Short mmCIF file of C-alpha atoms in Angstrom, two decimals:
data_model
loop_
_atom_site.label_atom_id
_atom_site.label_comp_id
_atom_site.label_asym_id
_atom_site.label_seq_id
_atom_site.Cartn_x
_atom_site.Cartn_y
_atom_site.Cartn_z
CA MET M 231 -18.88 -45.54 32.29
CA GLU M 232 -18.11 -44.48 28.54
CA GLU M 233 -14.62 -46.88 27.23
CA ASN M 234 -13.04 -43.09 26.40
CA ALA M 235 -13.79 -41.07 28.69
CA VAL M 236 -11.89 -39.58 31.26
CA PRO M 237 -13.01 -39.60 34.39
CA LEU M 238 -13.18 -36.43 37.04
CA GLY M 239 -10.03 -34.89 38.36
CA THR M 240 -8.00 -36.72 36.26
CA ARG M 241 -4.96 -34.66 35.72
CA LEU M 242 -4.40 -34.80 31.03
CA ARG M 243 -0.93 -34.56 30.26
CA ILE M 244 0.15 -33.25 27.18
CA PRO M 245 3.43 -35.13 26.01
CA ALA M 246 6.78 -33.68 26.10
CA ARG M 247 7.08 -31.93 22.85
CA LYS M 248 3.49 -30.57 21.67
CA GLY M 249 3.45 -29.26 25.56
CA LYS M 250 7.00 -27.63 24.76
CA LEU M 251 5.20 -26.08 21.70
CA TYR M 252 1.99 -24.94 23.32
CA LEU M 253 3.38 -23.26 25.62
CA LEU M 254 5.97 -21.19 23.24
CA LYS M 255 2.84 -20.63 20.88
CA SER M 256 1.02 -19.43 23.71
CA SER M 257 3.96 -17.24 24.97
CA LYS M 258 4.25 -15.39 21.96
CA ASN M 259 0.54 -14.45 21.65
CA SER M 260 0.51 -12.79 24.98
CA ILE M 261 4.20 -11.29 24.24
CA TYR M 262 1.79 -10.27 20.75
CA LYS M 263 -0.94 -9.36 23.33
CA VAL M 264 1.31 -6.98 25.21
CA PHE M 265 2.86 -4.83 22.55
CA CYS M 266 -0.36 -4.63 21.30
CA LEU M 267 -1.60 -2.97 23.97
CA LEU M 268 1.20 -0.85 24.32
CA LEU M 269 1.19 0.88 21.22
CA ILE M 270 -2.81 1.43 21.14
CA LEU M 271 -1.57 3.25 24.51
CA ILE M 272 1.54 5.33 22.51
CA ALA M 273 -1.67 5.82 19.69
CA LEU M 274 -4.10 8.26 22.35
CA PHE M 275 -0.75 9.65 24.53
CA ALA M 276 -0.24 11.10 20.78
CA PHE M 277 -3.58 11.82 19.86
CA GLY M 278 -4.14 13.71 23.08
CA LYS M 279 -0.76 15.15 22.75
CA LEU M 280 -2.07 16.61 18.95
CA TYR M 281 -5.54 17.20 20.93
CA PHE M 282 -4.30 19.73 23.77
CA THR M 283 -0.99 21.33 21.53
CA GLU M 284 -4.22 23.47 20.68
CA LYS M 285 -6.51 23.87 23.23
CA ASN M 286 -6.19 26.94 24.04
CA LEU M 287 -6.31 28.23 20.06
CA MET M 288 -9.67 29.13 18.51
CA SER M 289 -9.70 27.40 14.69
CA VAL M 290 -12.57 28.42 11.92
CA ARG M 291 -13.36 28.49 8.21
CA GLU M 292 -15.03 30.67 5.67
CA PHE M 293 -14.31 31.54 2.45
CA VAL M 294 -13.38 34.85 0.22
CA ASN M 295 -14.53 34.65 -2.97
CA LYS M 296 -14.12 30.33 -2.96
CA THR M 297 -10.90 30.40 -1.49
CA PRO M 298 -10.74 28.06 1.78
CA VAL M 299 -9.67 30.17 4.52
CA THR M 300 -8.90 28.82 8.16
CA LEU M 301 -8.31 31.29 11.06
CA THR M 302 -6.30 30.16 14.08
CA PHE M 303 -6.29 31.73 17.19
CA LYS M 304 -6.60 33.01 21.01
CA ASP M 305 -9.99 33.07 21.82
CA ASN M 306 -10.91 36.58 24.10
CA ILE M 307 -7.33 38.42 24.24
CA LYS M 308 -6.93 40.86 21.27
CA THR M 309 -5.06 40.29 18.62
CA LYS M 310 -1.46 41.37 18.42
CA GLY M 311 -1.48 40.96 14.02
CA ILE M 312 -1.90 39.59 10.98
CA VAL M 313 0.38 36.42 9.75
CA PHE M 314 -0.42 34.80 5.99
CA LEU M 315 0.71 31.74 5.37
CA ALA M 316 0.61 30.11 1.88
CA HIS M 317 0.92 26.58 0.82
CA GLY M 318 3.45 25.38 -1.72
CA PHE M 319 2.30 23.78 -5.38
CA ALA M 320 0.52 19.94 -4.18
CA GLY M 321 0.42 21.17 -0.57
CA SER M 322 -2.88 22.91 1.53
CA THR M 323 -3.16 24.71 4.92
CA SER M 324 -2.31 21.36 7.13
CA PHE M 325 1.27 21.81 5.56
CA MET M 326 1.33 25.12 7.40
CA ARG M 327 -0.30 24.24 11.17
CA PRO M 328 2.35 23.70 12.98
CA MET M 329 3.52 27.26 12.39
CA ALA M 330 0.05 28.48 11.83
CA VAL M 331 -0.23 27.18 15.71
CA ALA M 332 2.90 28.36 16.90
CA ILE M 333 2.46 32.14 16.10
CA ALA M 334 -0.94 32.49 17.28
CA GLU M 335 -0.36 30.63 20.49
CA ALA M 336 2.56 34.12 20.47
CA GLY M 337 -0.96 36.16 19.97
CA TYR M 338 -1.36 36.43 16.25
CA LEU M 339 -4.31 35.76 13.93
CA THR M 340 -2.63 33.63 11.04
CA VAL M 341 -4.91 33.03 8.14
CA ARG M 342 -4.35 30.19 5.96
CA PHE M 343 -5.87 29.58 2.54
CA ASP M 344 -5.85 27.09 -0.44
CA PHE M 345 -4.24 27.97 -3.77
CA LEU M 346 -6.49 27.14 -6.58
CA GLY M 347 -7.12 23.74 -7.62
CA HIS M 348 -5.43 22.73 -3.82
CA GLY M 349 -6.89 21.24 -0.73
CA ARG M 350 -10.62 22.24 -0.88
CA HIS M 351 -10.90 25.05 -3.42
CA PRO M 352 -13.40 24.28 -5.37
CA LEU M 353 -11.91 25.54 -8.59
CA PRO M 354 -9.62 24.31 -10.58
CA TYR M 355 -5.88 26.41 -11.70
CA SER M 356 -4.61 26.76 -15.15
CA GLY M 357 -1.33 28.46 -16.48
CA ASP M 358 2.38 26.84 -16.05
CA ILE M 359 3.28 27.79 -12.52
CA THR M 360 6.96 28.65 -13.46
CA THR M 361 5.87 31.69 -15.36
CA ILE M 362 4.62 35.00 -13.59
CA ASP M 363 2.04 35.00 -16.75
CA GLY M 364 0.80 31.71 -16.19
CA ALA M 365 -0.81 30.10 -13.58
CA THR M 366 1.18 32.24 -11.45
CA GLN M 367 -0.37 35.26 -11.58
CA LYS M 368 -3.44 33.54 -10.74
CA PHE M 369 -2.08 32.39 -8.14
CA VAL M 370 -1.04 36.36 -6.73
CA ASN M 371 -4.08 38.05 -7.47
CA GLN M 372 -5.69 35.32 -5.21
CA THR M 373 -2.67 35.97 -2.40
CA ASN M 374 -3.22 40.06 -3.20
CA GLU M 375 -7.12 39.30 -2.54
CA ILE M 376 -7.02 37.58 0.95
CA ILE M 377 -4.53 40.08 1.95
CA SER M 378 -6.83 42.74 1.27
CA HIS M 379 -9.56 41.18 2.35
CA TYR M 380 -8.43 40.62 6.13
CA LEU M 381 -7.15 44.05 6.75
CA ILE M 382 -9.44 45.80 5.88
CA LYS M 383 -11.31 43.93 7.97
CA TYR M 384 -9.21 44.23 11.10
CA SER M 385 -6.60 46.73 10.31
CA PRO M 386 -4.37 45.40 12.08
CA SER M 387 -1.19 47.04 13.34
CA PHE M 388 1.82 44.70 12.19
CA SER M 389 0.85 42.08 9.69
CA MET M 390 3.58 39.71 7.18
CA ILE M 391 3.38 37.27 5.35
CA ILE M 392 4.76 33.36 4.62
CA GLY M 393 5.12 31.21 1.85
CA HIS M 394 6.99 27.87 1.13
CA SER M 395 8.41 26.45 -2.30
CA MET M 396 6.45 27.41 -4.68
CA ALA M 397 4.61 30.59 -2.42
CA SER M 398 7.43 32.02 -1.86
CA ASP M 399 8.15 33.68 -4.90
CA ILE M 400 3.89 33.97 -4.66
CA ILE M 401 4.51 36.39 -1.47
CA ILE M 402 7.49 38.24 -2.10
CA ARG M 403 5.12 39.15 -5.72
CA SER M 404 2.17 39.66 -3.58
CA ALA M 405 4.75 41.71 -0.31
CA SER M 406 5.32 43.77 -2.65
CA LEU M 407 2.40 45.06 -4.16
CA ASN M 408 0.42 45.61 -0.56
CA PRO M 409 3.06 47.85 1.48
CA SER M 410 0.93 47.14 4.06
CA LEU M 411 3.11 44.48 4.69
CA ASN M 412 5.49 44.72 7.15
CA SER M 413 7.69 41.22 6.07
CA ALA M 414 7.81 38.98 4.19
CA VAL M 415 9.51 34.97 4.76
CA ALA M 416 10.25 32.95 1.97
CA ILE M 417 10.33 29.25 3.18
CA SER M 418 12.71 27.62 0.65
CA ALA M 419 12.30 29.43 -1.54
CA TYR M 420 13.41 29.94 -5.18
CA THR M 421 12.10 33.64 -6.40
CA ASP M 422 13.87 35.58 -8.72
CA ALA M 423 11.00 38.58 -7.63
CA LEU M 424 12.94 39.52 -4.43
CA LYS M 425 14.33 43.67 -4.55
CA ALA M 426 16.51 45.31 -2.90
CA LYS M 427 13.53 47.54 -1.65
CA GLU M 428 10.88 45.27 -2.98
CA PRO M 429 9.09 43.97 -0.14
CA LYS M 430 9.61 45.16 3.17
CA ASN M 431 12.09 42.99 5.64
CA VAL M 432 12.69 39.56 4.35
CA LEU M 433 14.13 36.48 5.56
CA ILE M 434 14.87 33.10 3.93
CA LEU M 435 15.26 30.13 5.50
CA ASN M 436 16.10 26.46 4.07
CA GLY M 437 16.37 23.02 5.40
CA GLN M 438 19.76 22.71 5.99
CA TRP M 439 19.39 19.29 3.61
CA GLU M 440 18.55 21.74 0.48
CA PRO M 441 21.79 22.41 -0.74
CA GLN M 442 20.53 23.54 -3.57
CA LEU M 443 17.47 26.62 -2.27
CA ARG M 444 20.47 27.62 0.28
CA SER M 445 22.68 28.18 -2.71
CA LYS M 446 19.89 29.87 -4.99
CA SER M 447 19.25 31.43 -1.14
CA LEU M 448 22.19 33.79 -1.71
CA GLU M 449 22.35 34.48 -5.37
CA ILE M 450 19.17 35.66 -4.83
CA LEU M 451 21.13 38.26 -2.37
CA GLN M 452 24.26 38.96 -4.88
CA ASN M 453 22.01 39.96 -7.77
CA ILE M 454 20.07 42.97 -5.15
CA GLY M 455 23.65 44.37 -4.71
CA ILE M 456 25.52 42.47 -1.37
CA ASP M 457 28.68 41.43 -2.39
CA ASN M 458 29.52 38.15 -0.84
CA PRO M 459 26.45 37.40 1.17
CA LYS M 460 26.10 35.01 4.15
CA GLU M 461 23.68 33.65 5.89
CA GLY M 462 22.44 34.06 9.48
CA ARG M 463 23.67 37.88 8.65
CA LEU M 464 21.34 40.55 7.86
CA TYR M 465 21.94 43.03 5.68
CA GLY M 466 20.10 46.45 5.22
CA THR M 467 18.26 48.45 8.51
CA LEU M 468 14.84 48.26 10.23
CA ASP M 469 14.28 52.25 10.00
CA SER M 470 14.08 52.01 6.25
CA ASN M 471 12.08 48.23 5.86
CA THR M 472 15.34 46.48 4.21
CA ILE M 473 16.58 44.20 6.14
CA ARG M 474 17.81 41.36 4.25
CA LYS M 475 19.00 37.80 5.92
CA VAL M 476 19.15 34.10 4.74
CA ASP M 477 19.34 31.13 6.97
CA PHE M 478 19.06 27.75 7.35
CA ILE M 479 17.21 25.25 9.43
CA GLU M 480 19.23 22.54 11.10
CA ASN M 481 18.68 18.71 10.05
CA ALA M 482 15.41 19.63 8.11
CA ASP M 483 14.60 18.93 4.59
CA HIS M 484 12.03 20.38 2.28
CA VAL M 485 8.83 18.89 3.80
CA GLY M 486 10.83 18.72 7.56
CA VAL M 487 11.18 22.43 8.00
CA LEU M 488 7.55 22.81 8.24
CA TYR M 489 7.03 21.18 11.49
CA SER M 490 10.46 22.20 12.62
CA VAL M 491 10.35 23.53 16.26
CA ARG M 492 13.31 25.75 15.38
CA THR M 493 11.93 27.24 12.21
CA GLN M 494 8.79 28.23 14.77
CA ARG M 495 11.05 29.86 16.87
CA GLU M 496 13.23 31.20 13.84
CA LEU M 497 10.08 33.49 12.67
CA LEU M 498 8.78 34.03 16.54
CA ASP M 499 12.65 35.22 17.03
CA TRP M 500 12.48 37.57 13.60
CA ILE M 501 8.89 39.29 14.52
CA ASN M 502 10.07 40.10 17.79
CA PHE M 503 13.01 41.37 16.15
CA LEU M 504 10.89 43.69 13.99
CA LYS M 505 8.46 44.27 16.35
CA LYS M 506 11.23 45.36 18.56
CA ASP M 507 9.06 43.38 21.21
CA GLU M 508 9.51 39.61 23.01
CA GLN M 509 7.16 37.22 23.15
CA ILE M 510 6.68 33.89 25.00
CA PHE M 511 7.92 31.00 22.60
CA ILE M 512 5.31 28.26 22.76
CA GLY M 513 6.59 25.80 19.81
CA ASN M 514 5.15 22.65 19.41
CA ASN M 515 5.90 19.08 18.00
CA ILE M 516 3.14 18.38 15.59
CA GLY M 517 5.01 16.92 12.92
CA ILE M 518 6.20 14.54 15.33
CA TRP M 519 2.93 13.51 17.87
CA THR M 520 1.69 13.32 13.94
CA GLY M 521 4.80 10.29 13.34
CA ILE M 522 4.00 8.68 16.44
CA LEU M 523 -0.30 8.33 16.14
CA PHE M 524 0.15 7.24 11.82
CA PHE M 525 3.02 4.26 12.27
CA SER M 526 1.89 3.28 15.94
CA ILE M 527 -1.42 2.75 14.46
CA PHE M 528 0.19 1.34 11.23
CA PHE M 529 2.12 -1.39 13.49
CA LEU M 530 -0.26 -2.55 15.48
CA ILE M 531 -2.33 -3.59 12.52
CA ILE M 532 0.60 -4.96 11.69
CA LEU M 533 0.82 -7.12 14.53
CA LEU M 534 -2.62 -7.61 14.46
CA THR M 535 -3.34 -9.85 12.21
CA LYS M 536 -0.92 -12.14 14.03
CA PHE M 537 -4.37 -13.10 15.36
CA LEU M 538 -6.15 -13.63 12.08
CA PRO M 539 -6.98 -17.24 10.96
CA GLN M 540 -4.46 -18.13 8.57
CA LYS M 541 -6.06 -19.04 4.88
CA THR M 542 -3.62 -20.82 2.46
CA LEU M 543 -4.06 -21.56 -0.82
CA GLY M 544 -1.97 -22.64 -3.40
CA LYS M 545 0.23 -20.95 -5.49
CA TYR M 546 0.73 -20.67 -8.67
CA GLN M 547 3.52 -21.04 -11.15
CA PHE M 548 3.91 -19.19 -13.81
CA SER M 549 6.29 -17.89 -16.49
CA TYR M 550 8.78 -15.12 -16.19
CA MET M 551 8.74 -14.50 -20.18
CA ARG M 552 5.35 -15.00 -20.52
CA PHE M 553 5.29 -12.03 -17.26
CA PHE M 554 7.64 -9.65 -17.97
CA SER M 555 6.47 -9.69 -22.22
CA ILE M 556 3.82 -8.42 -21.03
CA ASN M 557 4.48 -6.27 -19.06
CA ILE M 558 6.96 -4.42 -21.32
CA ILE M 559 3.92 -4.02 -23.76
CA ALA M 560 1.78 -2.86 -21.15
CA CYS M 561 4.82 -0.65 -20.40
CA ALA M 562 5.37 0.78 -23.24
CA LEU M 563 2.15 0.42 -25.52
CA PRO M 564 -0.31 2.48 -23.71
CA PRO M 565 2.21 5.82 -23.71
CA LEU M 566 2.42 5.75 -26.81
CA ILE M 567 -1.75 5.70 -27.94
CA LEU M 568 -2.26 8.17 -25.30
CA TYR M 569 0.03 10.42 -27.01
CA ASN M 570 -1.76 10.17 -30.55
CA PHE M 571 -5.41 9.50 -29.11
CA THR M 572 -6.87 11.05 -25.60
CA PHE M 573 -9.66 9.47 -24.08
CA LYS M 574 -12.45 11.81 -22.31
CA PHE M 575 -12.92 10.73 -18.73
CA VAL M 576 -13.10 14.33 -16.32
CA ASP M 577 -11.85 18.25 -17.80
CA PHE M 578 -8.51 17.85 -15.95
CA PRO M 579 -5.54 16.08 -18.19
CA ALA M 580 -3.59 15.19 -15.53
CA HIS M 581 -5.89 12.83 -13.91
CA ASN M 582 -7.85 12.07 -17.12
CA HIS M 583 -4.43 10.45 -18.21
CA LEU M 584 -3.90 8.96 -15.36
CA ILE M 585 -7.58 7.56 -15.68
CA SER M 586 -6.63 6.33 -19.29
CA GLN M 587 -3.20 4.61 -18.56
CA MET M 588 -4.55 2.59 -15.64
CA ILE M 589 -7.38 1.03 -17.96
CA LEU M 590 -5.32 0.06 -20.79
CA ILE M 591 -2.73 -1.19 -18.86
CA SER M 592 -4.52 -3.31 -16.71
CA ILE M 593 -6.65 -4.47 -20.14
CA ILE M 594 -3.10 -5.77 -21.65
CA LEU M 595 -1.82 -7.26 -17.80
CA PHE M 596 -5.01 -9.52 -18.08
CA PHE M 597 -3.91 -11.32 -20.76
CA SER M 598 -0.69 -12.74 -17.66
CA LEU M 599 -3.22 -14.71 -15.36
CA PRO M 600 -4.36 -17.37 -15.75
CA LEU M 601 -8.48 -17.44 -16.48
CA THR M 602 -8.75 -19.73 -13.80
CA GLN M 603 -7.78 -17.19 -11.01
CA PHE M 604 -10.74 -14.51 -12.70
CA LYS M 605 -13.04 -17.25 -11.53
CA GLU M 606 -12.15 -17.97 -8.16
CA LEU M 607 -11.80 -13.92 -7.78
CA THR M 608 -15.20 -12.95 -6.20
CA LYS M 609 -15.99 -15.80 -4.40
CA SER M 610 -14.14 -15.16 -1.36
CA PHE M 611 -15.33 -11.56 -0.75
CA ASN M 612 -15.32 -10.29 2.40
CA PHE M 613 -17.44 -7.43 3.40
CA PRO M 614 -16.23 -6.92 7.12
CA LEU M 615 -12.24 -7.73 6.15
CA PHE M 616 -13.33 -4.86 3.18
CA ALA M 617 -15.07 -2.18 5.25
CA PHE M 618 -12.02 -2.69 7.70
CA LEU M 619 -8.91 -1.72 5.17
CA PHE M 620 -11.39 0.66 3.59
CA SER M 621 -12.22 2.70 6.99
CA LEU M 622 -8.66 2.07 7.94
CA PHE M 623 -7.40 3.49 5.05
CA CYS M 624 -10.03 6.71 3.92
CA ILE M 625 -10.97 7.49 7.89
CA VAL M 626 -8.86 6.49 10.05
CA PHE M 627 -5.61 7.41 8.02
CA GLY M 628 -7.46 10.50 5.71
CA SER M 629 -8.28 11.96 9.45
CA ILE M 630 -4.46 12.16 10.72
CA LEU M 631 -3.79 13.13 6.42
CA ASP M 632 -6.33 15.78 6.40
CA ASN M 633 -4.82 17.39 9.61
CA TYR M 634 -1.81 17.65 9.63
CA VAL M 635 -0.62 16.41 6.46
CA SER M 636 -2.54 17.87 3.72
CA SER M 637 -5.74 17.40 2.27
CA PHE M 638 -7.26 14.50 2.15
CA LEU M 639 -11.31 13.26 3.33
CA LEU M 640 -13.36 13.97 -0.41
CA ALA M 641 -14.28 17.45 -0.35
CA ARG M 642 -17.60 17.56 -2.31
CA VAL M 643 -15.99 19.18 -4.93
CA ARG M 644 -14.43 16.39 -5.65
CA VAL M 645 -16.42 13.30 -5.42
CA PRO M 646 -17.05 12.91 -9.49
CA LEU M 647 -13.46 13.04 -9.37
CA PHE M 648 -13.36 10.32 -7.34
CA PHE M 649 -15.82 7.84 -9.16
CA SER M 650 -13.87 8.70 -12.30
CA CYS M 651 -10.97 7.70 -10.74
CA LEU M 652 -11.72 4.21 -9.60
CA ILE M 653 -12.55 2.92 -13.41
CA GLY M 654 -9.11 2.92 -13.86
CA THR M 655 -7.79 2.07 -9.97
CA ILE M 656 -10.27 -0.61 -8.87
CA PRO M 657 -9.13 -2.84 -11.69
CA LEU M 658 -5.17 -1.81 -11.64
CA MET M 659 -4.93 -2.82 -7.48
CA VAL M 660 -6.93 -6.05 -8.34
CA LEU M 661 -4.64 -7.67 -10.98
CA MET M 662 -1.58 -6.59 -8.37
CA GLN M 663 -3.24 -8.21 -5.00
CA MET M 664 -3.87 -11.46 -7.86
CA TYR M 665 0.29 -11.24 -8.23
CA TYR M 666 1.12 -10.50 -4.55
CA ASP M 667 -1.40 -13.05 -3.31
CA ASN M 668 -1.21 -15.96 -6.00
CA TYR M 669 2.17 -16.59 -6.95
CA SER M 670 4.43 -18.38 -5.13
CA ASN M 671 6.79 -15.78 -5.42
CA GLY M 672 4.57 -13.31 -5.52
CA TRP M 673 6.25 -10.05 -3.43
CA ILE M 674 9.11 -10.16 -6.57
CA VAL M 675 6.28 -10.00 -9.38
CA GLY M 676 4.03 -8.06 -7.59
CA ASN M 677 7.03 -5.12 -7.03
CA ILE M 678 8.32 -5.79 -10.66
CA PHE M 679 5.04 -4.75 -12.11
CA LYS M 680 4.67 -2.15 -10.07
CA LEU M 681 8.33 -0.41 -11.56
CA PHE M 682 7.18 -0.89 -14.83
CA LEU M 683 3.90 0.79 -13.83
CA ILE M 684 6.71 3.54 -12.97
CA ILE M 685 8.75 3.68 -15.87
CA SER M 686 5.06 3.91 -18.33
CA LEU M 687 3.73 6.89 -16.42
CA SER M 688 7.63 8.55 -16.11
CA ALA M 689 7.23 7.59 -20.35
CA SER M 690 4.04 9.53 -20.51
CA ILE M 691 5.44 12.92 -18.56
CA LEU M 692 8.10 12.90 -20.85
CA LEU M 693 6.24 12.81 -23.95
CA ASN M 694 3.90 15.61 -22.78
CA ILE M 695 5.52 16.93 -20.01
CA SER M 696 4.00 20.65 -20.08
CA GLN M 697 0.20 19.31 -19.64
CA LEU M 698 1.55 15.76 -17.57
CA PHE M 699 3.67 17.13 -15.01
CA ILE M 700 1.95 16.76 -12.74
CA VAL M 701 1.71 13.28 -12.67
CA GLY M 702 5.45 13.21 -11.11
CA TYR M 703 3.07 14.34 -8.27
CA ALA M 704 1.13 10.79 -8.66
CA ILE M 705 4.21 8.67 -8.76
CA ILE M 706 4.92 10.54 -5.46
CA LEU M 707 1.73 9.88 -4.05
CA PHE M 708 2.04 5.93 -5.39
CA LEU M 709 5.18 4.89 -4.45
CA THR M 710 3.98 6.05 -0.24
CA PHE M 711 0.28 4.73 -1.61
CA ALA M 712 2.29 1.30 -1.53
CA LEU M 713 4.87 1.48 1.24
CA VAL M 714 2.21 2.52 3.83
CA PHE M 715 -1.60 0.67 2.72
CA GLY M 716 -0.63 -1.04 -0.07
CA PHE M 717 1.97 -3.44 2.75
CA LEU M 718 -0.76 -3.32 4.57
CA ALA M 719 -3.09 -4.75 2.35
CA ASN M 720 -0.76 -7.50 1.13
CA ILE M 721 -0.33 -8.40 5.31
CA ILE M 722 -4.08 -9.28 5.62
CA GLY M 723 -4.71 -10.32 2.01
CA ARG M 724 -1.93 -12.83 2.08
CA LYS M 725 -3.06 -14.00 6.01
CA TYR M 726 -6.90 -14.30 5.31
CA ASN M 727 -6.66 -15.21 1.55
CA ASN M 728 -8.62 -12.63 0.56
CA THR M 729 -7.59 -10.81 -2.86
CA PHE M 730 -10.64 -9.09 -4.25
CA SER M 731 -11.48 -8.08 -0.42
CA ALA M 732 -7.41 -6.90 -0.66
CA GLY M 733 -7.22 -5.09 -4.28
CA LEU M 734 -11.19 -4.10 -4.25
CA ALA M 735 -10.20 -1.21 -1.03
CA ASN M 736 -6.85 -0.96 -2.90
CA GLY M 737 -8.77 0.45 -5.28
CA ILE M 738 -11.01 2.95 -4.04
CA ALA M 739 -8.07 4.08 -1.47
CA LEU M 740 -5.57 4.94 -4.21
CA ALA M 741 -8.47 6.57 -6.37
CA TRP M 742 -9.38 8.81 -3.06
CA THR M 743 -5.92 9.60 -2.76
CA PHE M 744 -5.52 10.53 -6.68
CA SER M 745 -8.81 12.43 -6.14
CA THR M 746 -7.63 14.04 -3.03
CA ALA M 747 -4.00 14.97 -3.05
CA LEU M 748 -3.77 15.79 -7.17
CA PRO M 749 -4.24 19.45 -7.44
CA LEU M 750 -6.82 19.89 -10.58
CA TYR M 751 -5.52 21.59 -13.20
CA VAL M 752 -6.79 22.78 -16.66
CA ASN M 753 -5.96 23.69 -19.91
#
């Protein structure tokens, strides 16, 4: 027998302190595994609820003169009428899905469509959305085309149109030109087009947490001759089709009002009132189950990082003076350069500016990092890690967003735009990940960098608001992106210590976001 061999049957003894630490670590890992299993079950349950919410319905996608349209209806049941739904600015048909499903469950054919430049529409829009002679008229014409097509095709006995935010103005104008429509419902409304007798039977709904729009809606009623209007009261008569009503949805904001079950009930109650009918209400919690599905996967990924092998490297120290001075230059200089000079990458001003500004910022920020970091950057690239992050962001989360929030999967028309956006997003996101991963105060440094980036983009908007107002929505998208995708990439990248894999995945996901979610606008 060898000198250090242990005879068979001998009980191994672990030192008390090490044994206690081992048991604590094992117990902690067991708890993580239980929570991971629980989150998987929650995600599967939420997915099942979303799937079975529409088990009695059919959805068909088709085109009307290049406009993507989604029809939702009960199969093999004669429709009781048609309800058109129009999304707001920077939205898509997915935003209107909960309402479409609830109305379709009551036996109506619902028609959703993407406006020019939005969602999967292949054509951009042009003109000012705040003036009737600009983009508004183009949207009105497009809406009228959809209405006419389906009213002629189905000749329904009842038809109605619903519009949210920007579309609240468009649907009021369209309904005024289409007397065949029995009603118009403006959600989160700001229109000035409403008249005392046109269009027929108008309901205005706002979220409880939209005080300015609630005040605006009462002002709309005052402007058509109603003295001291109140929320929740009916004005006009049904026989003359001049009903006017303003109301609010409890515990709802500008987006939440689209997902609220209370909104669905208000709409069905309104239809029943107009038709003097009583349909069974079957609401849905698509918004809630979507949130549960999304965040159960989000937290599941966070817990799974606990099981990744820890890889640590030394952290760099840097000069705060150098960091702030270069970031201030990167914040201030690009808006001024791009105000006087234009670099042409794509035909869409907002996207073109975003790409140009991200490139300029990346070039300036290059000098804030030591060259030794760039030399080591690609050596540790891990393709499986990159592929996992890309699939998680763009396929898993992307599919959830695309189906239940807003268009996110890459449509063919936006593929060239996606590759163009990569030119700006990849270097910027890799640099940002280097800040996060390679400095002892990386979390602070990375967030300060984000703040400078937002200030820089805001300055560009102020210098040319008529052309670059869409960049304001890009800022909102970037903040949301940073809170979800960026947060997960930082946790995984730092645990596995693979800056380039995380930064590259973030860069591709951000380009994906900008190319799919931002409206296509041309001069």
